[in-house]
Coordinates of C-alpha atoms and ligand atoms in Angstrom, one line a residue:
V713 CA -36.0 108.6 -37.8
M714 CA -37.9 109.2 -34.6
I715 CA -36.2 112.6 -34.1
K716 CA -37.0 113.6 -37.7
I717 CA -40.7 112.5 -37.3
E718 CA -41.1 114.2 -34.0
K719 CA -39.8 117.4 -35.5
L720 CA -42.5 117.2 -38.2
V721 CA -45.1 116.4 -35.6
R722 CA -44.3 119.6 -33.7
Q723 CA -44.8 121.6 -36.9
M724 CA -48.3 120.1 -37.5
D725 CA -51.3 122.4 -37.4
V726 CA -53.7 119.8 -36.0
S727 CA -56.9 121.7 -36.7
Q728 CA -55.8 122.6 -40.2
P729 CA -53.3 120.1 -41.5
S730 CA -53.0 121.9 -44.9
R731 CA -51.3 124.8 -43.1
T732 CA -48.4 122.5 -42.0
P733 CA -45.2 123.3 -43.9
N734 CA -44.9 121.1 -47.1
S735 CA -48.4 119.7 -46.5
L736 CA -49.1 118.7 -50.1
E737 CA -45.7 117.1 -50.5
L738 CA -46.2 115.2 -47.2
D739 CA -49.7 114.1 -48.2
N740 CA -48.6 112.7 -51.5
I741 CA -45.8 110.5 -50.1
S742 CA -46.6 107.3 -48.2
V743 CA -45.0 106.7 -44.8
F744 CA -43.2 103.7 -46.5
E745 CA -41.6 105.9 -49.2
W746 CA -40.7 108.6 -46.7
I747 CA -38.9 106.1 -44.4
Q748 CA -36.9 104.7 -47.3
Q749 CA -35.6 108.2 -47.9
A750 CA -35.1 109.2 -44.3
A751 CA -33.6 106.1 -42.8
T752 CA -30.0 105.2 -43.1
T753 CA -30.1 101.5 -42.2
H754 CA -32.0 98.6 -43.8
A755 CA -33.1 97.5 -40.3
V756 CA -35.1 100.8 -39.8
C757 CA -36.5 100.6 -43.3
A758 CA -37.8 97.1 -42.6
M759 CA -39.0 97.7 -39.0
F760 CA -40.6 101.1 -39.1
P761 CA -43.5 100.1 -41.4
R762 CA -44.5 97.7 -38.6
V763 CA -44.8 100.7 -36.3
V764 CA -47.4 102.1 -38.6
N765 CA -49.2 98.8 -38.7
T766 CA -49.2 98.7 -34.9
I767 CA -50.7 102.2 -34.5
L768 CA -53.1 102.3 -37.4
G769 CA -53.7 98.8 -38.6
K770 CA -52.8 99.7 -42.1
S771 CA -49.9 99.1 -44.4
S772 CA -47.4 102.0 -44.4
K773 CA -47.8 102.1 -48.2
E774 CA -51.4 103.1 -47.7
V775 CA -50.9 105.9 -45.2
S776 CA -49.8 109.4 -46.2
M777 CA -46.9 111.0 -44.2
L778 CA -49.1 114.0 -43.5
Y779 CA -51.9 111.9 -42.0
F780 CA -49.4 109.9 -39.9
I781 CA -47.8 113.0 -38.4
W782 CA -51.3 114.5 -37.8
Y783 CA -52.3 111.4 -36.0
A784 CA -49.1 111.5 -33.9
R785 CA -49.7 115.2 -33.1
N786 CA -53.2 114.3 -31.9
G787 CA -51.7 112.0 -29.3
D788 CA -49.0 114.7 -28.5
T789 CA -46.0 112.8 -29.9
L790 CA -45.3 109.6 -31.8
K791 CA -43.5 108.3 -28.7
R792 CA -46.7 108.7 -26.6
L793 CA -48.7 106.7 -29.1
M794 CA -46.2 103.9 -28.9
D795 CA -45.7 104.0 -25.1
V796 CA -47.5 102.1 -22.3
M797 CA -46.2 104.3 -19.4
N798 CA -47.6 107.8 -19.9
G799 CA -48.7 106.7 -23.4
A800 CA -51.7 105.5 -25.3
Q801 CA -51.7 102.0 -23.8
E802 CA -51.2 103.0 -20.1
R803 CA -54.6 102.2 -18.7
K804 CA -57.3 99.6 -19.0
F805 CA -60.8 99.4 -17.5
V806 CA -61.5 96.7 -14.9
G807 CA -64.2 94.7 -16.5
G808 CA -63.6 96.1 -20.0
S809 CA -64.3 99.5 -21.7
A810 CA -67.7 98.4 -23.1
Q811 CA -69.0 99.2 -19.6
I812 CA -68.8 102.9 -20.4
S813 CA -71.3 102.6 -23.2
Q814 CA -73.5 100.2 -21.2
R815 CA -73.6 102.4 -18.1
M816 CA -74.2 105.5 -20.2
A817 CA -77.0 103.8 -22.0
E818 CA -78.6 102.7 -18.7
K819 CA -78.4 106.3 -17.4
I820 CA -79.8 107.9 -20.5
G821 CA -82.5 105.2 -20.9
L822 CA -81.7 102.0 -22.6
G823 CA -84.6 101.0 -24.9
S824 CA -86.5 104.3 -24.4
V825 CA -83.9 106.8 -25.5
V826 CA -81.0 104.6 -26.6
K827 CA -82.2 102.3 -29.4
L828 CA -80.0 99.4 -30.3
D829 CA -80.1 97.4 -33.5
S830 CA -81.6 100.3 -35.4
P831 CA -79.4 101.1 -38.3
V832 CA -80.2 104.4 -39.9
G833 CA -81.0 104.3 -43.6
I834 CA -82.2 107.8 -44.6
I835 CA -81.4 111.3 -43.2
D836 CA -84.0 113.7 -44.7
Q837 CA -83.9 117.5 -44.4
D838 CA -85.9 118.1 -47.6
N839 CA -89.4 117.6 -46.3
D840 CA -89.5 120.0 -43.3
P841 CA -87.1 123.0 -43.2
N842 CA -87.3 123.1 -39.4
N843 CA -86.5 119.5 -38.6
V844 CA -84.5 116.5 -39.5
C845 CA -86.2 113.2 -40.2
V846 CA -84.1 110.1 -39.6
T847 CA -85.5 106.8 -40.9
C848 CA -84.2 103.5 -39.7
R849 CA -83.9 100.5 -42.0
D850 CA -86.9 98.9 -40.3
G851 CA -89.0 102.0 -41.2
T852 CA -89.1 103.6 -37.8
Q853 CA -88.8 107.4 -38.0
Y854 CA -87.5 110.0 -35.6
I855 CA -88.0 113.7 -36.0
A856 CA -85.7 116.2 -34.3
K857 CA -84.5 119.8 -34.6
H858 CA -80.9 118.6 -35.1
A859 CA -79.2 115.3 -35.6
I860 CA -75.6 114.2 -34.9
A861 CA -74.1 111.6 -37.2
A862 CA -71.4 109.9 -35.1
F863 CA -70.2 107.1 -37.3
P864 CA -66.9 107.0 -39.3
P865 CA -66.6 109.1 -42.5
S866 CA -66.4 106.0 -44.8
F867 CA -70.0 105.2 -43.6
Y868 CA -71.5 108.5 -44.8
K869 CA -71.9 107.0 -48.3
H870 CA -74.1 104.2 -47.0
I871 CA -76.7 106.7 -45.9
Q872 CA -79.4 108.0 -48.2
W873 CA -79.1 111.8 -47.7
K874 CA -82.0 114.1 -48.7
P875 CA -80.8 116.5 -50.1
E876 CA -77.7 114.8 -51.3
L877 CA -74.6 115.2 -49.1
P878 CA -72.3 118.1 -50.4
T879 CA -69.8 116.7 -52.9
E880 CA -66.8 117.6 -50.6
K881 CA -68.2 115.4 -47.8
L882 CA -69.2 112.6 -50.1
N883 CA -65.7 112.6 -51.6
V884 CA -64.3 112.4 -48.1
S885 CA -66.4 109.3 -47.5
H886 CA -65.2 107.6 -50.6
K887 CA -61.5 108.4 -49.7
Y888 CA -61.6 106.9 -46.2
S889 CA -61.3 103.3 -45.1
M890 CA -60.7 101.4 -41.9
G891 CA -57.5 99.6 -40.8
H892 CA -57.5 95.8 -40.1
F893 CA -57.5 94.4 -36.6
I894 CA -58.2 91.0 -35.2
K895 CA -58.0 91.1 -31.4
T896 CA -57.1 87.8 -29.7
A897 CA -56.8 86.6 -26.1
M898 CA -55.1 83.4 -25.0
Y899 CA -56.2 82.3 -21.5
Y900 CA -53.9 80.2 -19.2
K901 CA -54.2 78.5 -15.9
T902 CA -51.4 80.6 -14.5
A903 CA -49.6 83.7 -15.7
W904 CA -46.4 81.7 -16.4
W905 CA -44.7 84.7 -18.0
R906 CA -45.0 86.7 -14.7
E907 CA -43.6 83.8 -12.8
K908 CA -40.5 84.0 -15.0
G909 CA -40.2 87.8 -14.4
L910 CA -41.6 88.6 -17.9
N911 CA -44.1 91.4 -18.6
G912 CA -46.0 89.5 -21.3
Q913 CA -45.3 92.1 -23.9
I914 CA -43.9 91.2 -27.3
W915 CA -43.5 93.2 -30.5
D916 CA -42.7 90.8 -33.3
P917 CA -42.4 92.1 -36.8
E918 CA -42.3 88.5 -38.1
G919 CA -45.9 87.9 -36.9
P920 CA -48.5 86.5 -37.1
I921 CA -49.2 88.5 -33.8
L922 CA -47.5 91.9 -34.1
Y923 CA -47.8 92.8 -30.4
T924 CA -49.1 91.5 -27.1
L925 CA -50.0 92.9 -23.7
D926 CA -50.5 91.2 -20.4
D927 CA -54.3 91.1 -20.1
C928 CA -54.6 89.6 -16.6
S929 CA -57.4 91.0 -14.5
S930 CA -55.0 92.3 -11.9
P931 CA -51.9 94.4 -12.5
C932 CA -48.4 93.1 -12.5
V933 CA -46.5 95.0 -9.8
P934 CA -43.0 95.9 -10.9
A935 CA -40.3 93.8 -9.2
S936 CA -39.1 96.9 -7.3
Q937 CA -42.5 97.4 -5.7
Q938 CA -43.4 93.8 -5.0
G939 CA -44.6 93.2 -1.5
D940 CA -47.2 90.8 -2.6
Q941 CA -45.5 88.2 -4.8
A942 CA -48.5 85.8 -4.7
R943 CA -50.9 88.3 -6.1
C944 CA -48.6 89.1 -8.9
S945 CA -48.0 85.6 -10.0
S946 CA -51.6 84.3 -9.5
P947 CA -54.0 86.8 -11.0
E948 CA -57.5 85.9 -12.0
H949 CA -58.1 84.9 -15.6
P950 CA -54.4 85.1 -16.7
A951 CA -54.3 86.0 -20.4
L952 CA -52.2 87.4 -23.2
M953 CA -53.9 89.8 -25.5
G954 CA -52.5 89.9 -29.0
F955 CA -53.2 91.8 -32.2
L956 CA -53.2 90.6 -35.8
V957 CA -53.0 93.8 -37.8
A958 CA -53.0 95.3 -41.3
D959 CA -52.1 92.9 -44.1
D960 CA -51.5 90.1 -41.6
A961 CA -55.1 90.5 -40.3
K962 CA -56.4 90.4 -43.9
D963 CA -54.4 87.2 -44.7
W964 CA -55.1 85.4 -41.5
S965 CA -58.8 86.2 -41.6
K966 CA -59.0 83.9 -44.6
K967 CA -57.7 80.9 -42.6
T968 CA -59.6 79.0 -39.9
R969 CA -59.8 79.9 -36.3
L970 CA -57.9 76.7 -35.4
D971 CA -55.1 77.7 -37.8
R972 CA -54.8 81.1 -36.0
Q973 CA -54.9 79.8 -32.5
N974 CA -52.2 77.1 -33.3
A975 CA -50.0 79.6 -35.0
I976 CA -50.3 82.1 -32.1
A977 CA -49.6 79.5 -29.4
L978 CA -46.5 78.4 -31.3
Q979 CA -45.4 82.0 -31.8
Y980 CA -45.7 82.7 -28.0
A981 CA -43.8 79.5 -27.1
K982 CA -41.0 80.5 -29.4
L983 CA -40.7 84.1 -28.4
F984 CA -41.2 83.6 -24.6
K985 CA -39.0 80.5 -24.9
C986 CA -41.6 78.7 -22.9
Q987 CA -43.6 75.5 -23.6
E988 CA -46.4 76.6 -21.2
A989 CA -47.5 78.9 -23.9
L990 CA -48.9 75.9 -25.8
D991 CA -51.1 74.9 -22.8
Y992 CA -53.8 77.5 -23.1
I993 CA -57.2 76.8 -21.7
E994 CA -59.2 79.1 -23.9
Y995 CA -58.8 81.2 -27.0
V996 CA -61.0 84.2 -27.9
E997 CA -60.8 86.4 -31.0
H998 CA -62.7 89.1 -32.7
D999 CA -62.3 90.3 -36.3
W1000 CA -63.3 94.0 -36.2
N1001 CA -63.5 94.1 -40.0
A1002 CA -66.3 91.5 -40.0
E1003 CA -68.5 94.0 -38.0
E1004 CA -70.8 95.6 -40.6
F1005 CA -71.3 98.8 -38.6
I1006 CA -67.8 99.2 -37.3
G1007 CA -65.9 98.3 -40.4
G1008 CA -62.5 97.6 -38.8
G1009 CA -60.1 99.3 -36.5
C1010 CA -59.0 101.4 -34.9
V1011 CA -59.8 104.3 -37.1
D1012 CA -61.0 105.5 -40.6
I1013 CA -57.9 106.6 -42.6
P1014 CA -57.7 108.8 -45.7
K1015 CA -56.1 107.6 -48.9
I1016 CA -52.7 109.0 -49.8
G1017 CA -53.0 112.5 -51.3
S1018 CA -56.5 113.2 -49.9
F1019 CA -56.0 114.4 -46.4
A1020 CA -54.7 117.9 -46.8
D1021 CA -57.7 119.1 -48.8
T1022 CA -60.5 117.0 -47.3
S1023 CA -60.0 117.0 -43.5
V1024 CA -61.4 120.5 -43.2
H1025 CA -64.8 119.3 -44.6
L1026 CA -65.2 116.6 -42.0
R1027 CA -66.4 118.8 -39.1
C1028 CA -68.7 121.1 -41.1
P1029 CA -72.3 120.7 -40.3
F1030 CA -74.7 119.9 -43.2
G1031 CA -77.9 121.8 -42.6
K1032 CA -79.2 120.6 -39.2
V1033 CA -77.0 117.5 -39.2
H1034 CA -73.8 117.8 -37.2
F1035 CA -70.8 115.4 -37.4
A1036 CA -68.9 113.6 -34.6
G1037 CA -66.7 110.5 -34.1
T1038 CA -63.2 110.0 -33.2
E1039 CA -61.9 110.8 -36.7
L1040 CA -63.1 114.3 -36.3
A1041 CA -61.2 115.0 -33.0
C1042 CA -58.2 117.2 -32.7
E1043 CA -56.9 115.4 -29.6
W1044 CA -56.5 111.7 -29.5
A1045 CA -58.3 111.1 -32.8
G1046 CA -58.6 107.3 -33.2
Y1047 CA -59.1 106.8 -29.5
M1048 CA -62.0 106.8 -27.1
D1049 CA -60.9 110.2 -25.8
G1050 CA -61.2 111.7 -29.3
A1051 CA -64.6 110.2 -29.8
I1052 CA -65.9 111.9 -26.6
S1053 CA -64.4 115.3 -27.3
S1054 CA -65.7 115.3 -30.8
G1055 CA -69.1 114.4 -29.5
E1056 CA -68.9 117.3 -27.0
R1057 CA -68.0 119.6 -29.8
A1058 CA -70.9 118.5 -31.9
A1059 CA -73.3 118.8 -28.9
D1060 CA -72.0 122.4 -28.3
E1061 CA -72.8 123.3 -31.9
V1062 CA -76.3 122.0 -31.5
L1063 CA -76.8 123.8 -28.2
R1064 CA -75.6 127.1 -29.6
E1065 CA -78.0 126.7 -32.5
L1066 CA -80.9 125.9 -30.2
N1067 CA -80.0 128.8 -27.9
P1068 CA -77.7 131.2 -29.7
I1069 CA -77.3 133.6 -26.8
C1070 CA -76.5 131.0 -24.1
D1071 CA -72.8 130.5 -24.9
A1072 CA -71.1 132.4 -27.6
S1073 CA -67.7 130.9 -26.9
P1074 CA -67.3 127.3 -28.1
R1075 CA -65.5 125.0 -25.6
H1076 CA -64.0 122.7 -28.2
V1077 CA -62.6 122.7 -31.7
T1078 CA -65.5 123.5 -34.0
A1079 CA -66.3 124.4 -37.5
G1080 CA -69.8 125.8 -37.2
R1081 CA -71.7 126.7 -40.3
N1082 CA -70.8 130.4 -40.0
M1083 CA -67.3 129.9 -38.7
H1084 CA -64.4 129.9 -41.1
Q1085 CA -61.8 129.7 -38.5
I1086 CA -61.3 126.5 -36.5
I1087 CA -60.6 127.2 -32.8
P1088 CA -57.9 125.1 -31.3
A1089 CA -58.9 122.7 -28.6
K1090 CA -58.1 123.8 -25.0
S1091 CA -55.5 121.5 -23.6
A1092 CA -55.9 122.2 -19.9
R1093 CA -59.1 120.3 -19.3
P1094 CA -59.9 116.9 -17.8
N1095 CA -59.2 113.9 -20.0
A1096 CA -62.4 113.3 -21.9
V1097 CA -62.7 109.7 -21.0
E1098 CA -62.3 110.5 -17.3
K1099 CA -65.1 113.1 -17.5
V1100 CA -67.5 110.6 -19.1
L1101 CA -66.5 107.9 -16.6
A1102 CA -67.1 110.3 -13.8
W1103 CA -70.6 110.9 -15.0
A1104 CA -71.5 107.3 -16.0
F1105 CA -70.0 105.8 -12.8
D1106 CA -71.0 108.6 -10.4
L1107 CA -67.3 109.3 -9.6
C1108 CA -65.6 112.6 -8.8
V1109 CA -63.2 113.6 -11.6
S1110 CA -60.6 114.9 -9.3
K1111 CA -60.4 111.6 -7.4
S1112 CA -58.7 109.6 -10.1
E1113 CA -57.9 106.9 -7.5
G1114 CA -61.6 106.2 -7.2
M1115 CA -61.8 105.2 -10.9
R1116 CA -61.6 101.6 -11.7
F1117 CA -58.5 101.9 -13.9
K1118 CA -55.6 99.5 -13.8
S1119 CA -52.3 100.0 -15.4
S1120 CA -51.2 97.9 -18.4
Ligands
FAD174 C1 -59.3 96.4 -31.8 C2 -59.4 97.8 -31.3 C3 -58.7 98.2 -30.2 C4 -58.8 99.5 -29.8 N1 -58.1 99.9 -28.7 C5 -58.3 101.2 -28.2 C6 -57.6 101.6 -27.0 O1 -56.9 100.8 -26.4 N2 -57.9 102.8 -26.5 C7 -58.7 103.7 -27.1 O2 -58.9 104.8 -26.6 N3 -59.3 103.3 -28.3 C8 -59.2 102.1 -28.8 N4 -59.8 101.7 -30.0 C9 -60.5 102.8 -30.7 C10 -61.9 103.1 -30.1 O3 -62.6 101.9 -30.1 C11 -62.5 104.1 -31.1 O4 -61.7 105.3 -31.1 C12 -63.9 104.5 -30.6 O5 -64.7 103.4 -30.4 C13 -64.5 105.5 -31.6 O6 -65.7 105.9 -31.1 P1 -66.8 106.5 -32.1 O7 -68.0 106.8 -31.3 O8 -66.1 107.6 -32.9 O9 -67.1 105.4 -33.2 P2 -67.7 103.9 -33.0 O10 -67.3 103.4 -31.6 O11 -67.2 103.2 -34.2 O12 -69.2 104.1 -33.0 C14 -69.9 104.4 -34.2 C15 -71.2 103.7 -34.0 O13 -72.1 104.0 -35.1 C16 -72.9 102.9 -35.4 N5 -73.3 103.0 -36.7 C17 -72.7 102.8 -37.9 N6 -73.5 103.0 -38.9 C18 -74.7 103.2 -38.4 C19 -76.0 103.4 -39.0 N7 -76.2 103.5 -40.3 N8 -77.0 103.7 -38.2 C20 -76.9 103.7 -36.8 N9 -75.7 103.5 -36.2 C21 -74.6 103.2 -37.0 C22 -72.0 101.7 -35.1 O14 -72.8 100.6 -34.8 C23 -71.2 102.2 -33.9 O15 -71.8 101.8 -32.7 C24 -59.7 100.4 -30.4 C25 -60.4 100.0 -31.6 C26 -60.3 98.7 -32.0 C27 -61.1 98.2 -33.2

């Protein structure tokens, strides 16, 4: 099944999915149905839908095959999306990734330029043909030559647009919805799994937690490289991070926090065959679908049958409003990297409109107002997250060892 999928992934035209061979057919079949036809064993039919849950936080019955292979192509291959080493889960930020936004906000001007707790209610281009007027729900207004809307497509419909958003974009907004993710962390006095030579990783289709990662604040050194056994077995804040996803997240969100933490501790004790799993000292969880302005995780996903013809409308500007957000990326859509590259593309569009002669060649995938052709992203450029990190943390991009990454 993986070989068949990777073959489709290689054929995907990531900037224009409708050009992919059999795009309509693939868009009108769910991953679930496709797997039932492609797999030859019951085990794969039962297990593969959980891969979709892991990556997208949605039921495989709700995701079209075209979107799934597009998403995989965005991350290069399906294997890379699933992998830790050289894959989507390879690196973590010491201290957490929220620091990127916090440091950037401080640099740009927290409070003066970056306004928090100010949800936008109205985006008006009717009143003044030269400017966009953005009105927050508290009535505060901002007037600018251009605006960039960098929230997920399913949120477009919550904004009052003047004039009305074009039908194609509004339709897209109605056809997208977020996956379901509850992120949990179980803290322990010691990293007992490391002491037993385990890496803390499970993938359990039976649930409730679908997968875990070791979330200790210091990396676990592979046995082959261990010169410092003590550091490996006694990290600060030993923790197992686990995800409740898709339908499990929906179901478990209706239960109490105590129900969830008890069930998770029992699951870990059973899977790791270790009673220490029951002796946690702290349990932390966050239901991303309870966040009004985030809506879920990890990404906004189109309904079956609506990706082939709608995706092209996502990146088109609407008057002086430009659109960004990870869903609109053509590399690592659904990830922080995609969020940054799509933001750069939207900023490029604005800069070229403000100063048309300064740079005629766009650096990133774009669908400017007068451009009918989408230009593929350049691949040989620094990782987008690394570039932003370098700027926010005053680091040199080429010195990756200077960055405060740790391996998973
Ligand atoms: C549980 C979970 C785990 C994840 N793990 C990873 C990972 O390991 N690696 C990785 O790269 N990515 C991961 N992601 C995905 C990553 O968080 C997203 O790809 C990234 O945050 C998308 O950035 P964005 O700027 O496009 O959108 P967001 O980060 O969603 O930003 C959109 C912003 O718009 C704001 N907004 C919405 N409506 C309005 C309004 N009306 N007015 C004003 N503001 C508004 C929201 O408050 C929000 O701040 C994870 C996501 C989740 C939920």
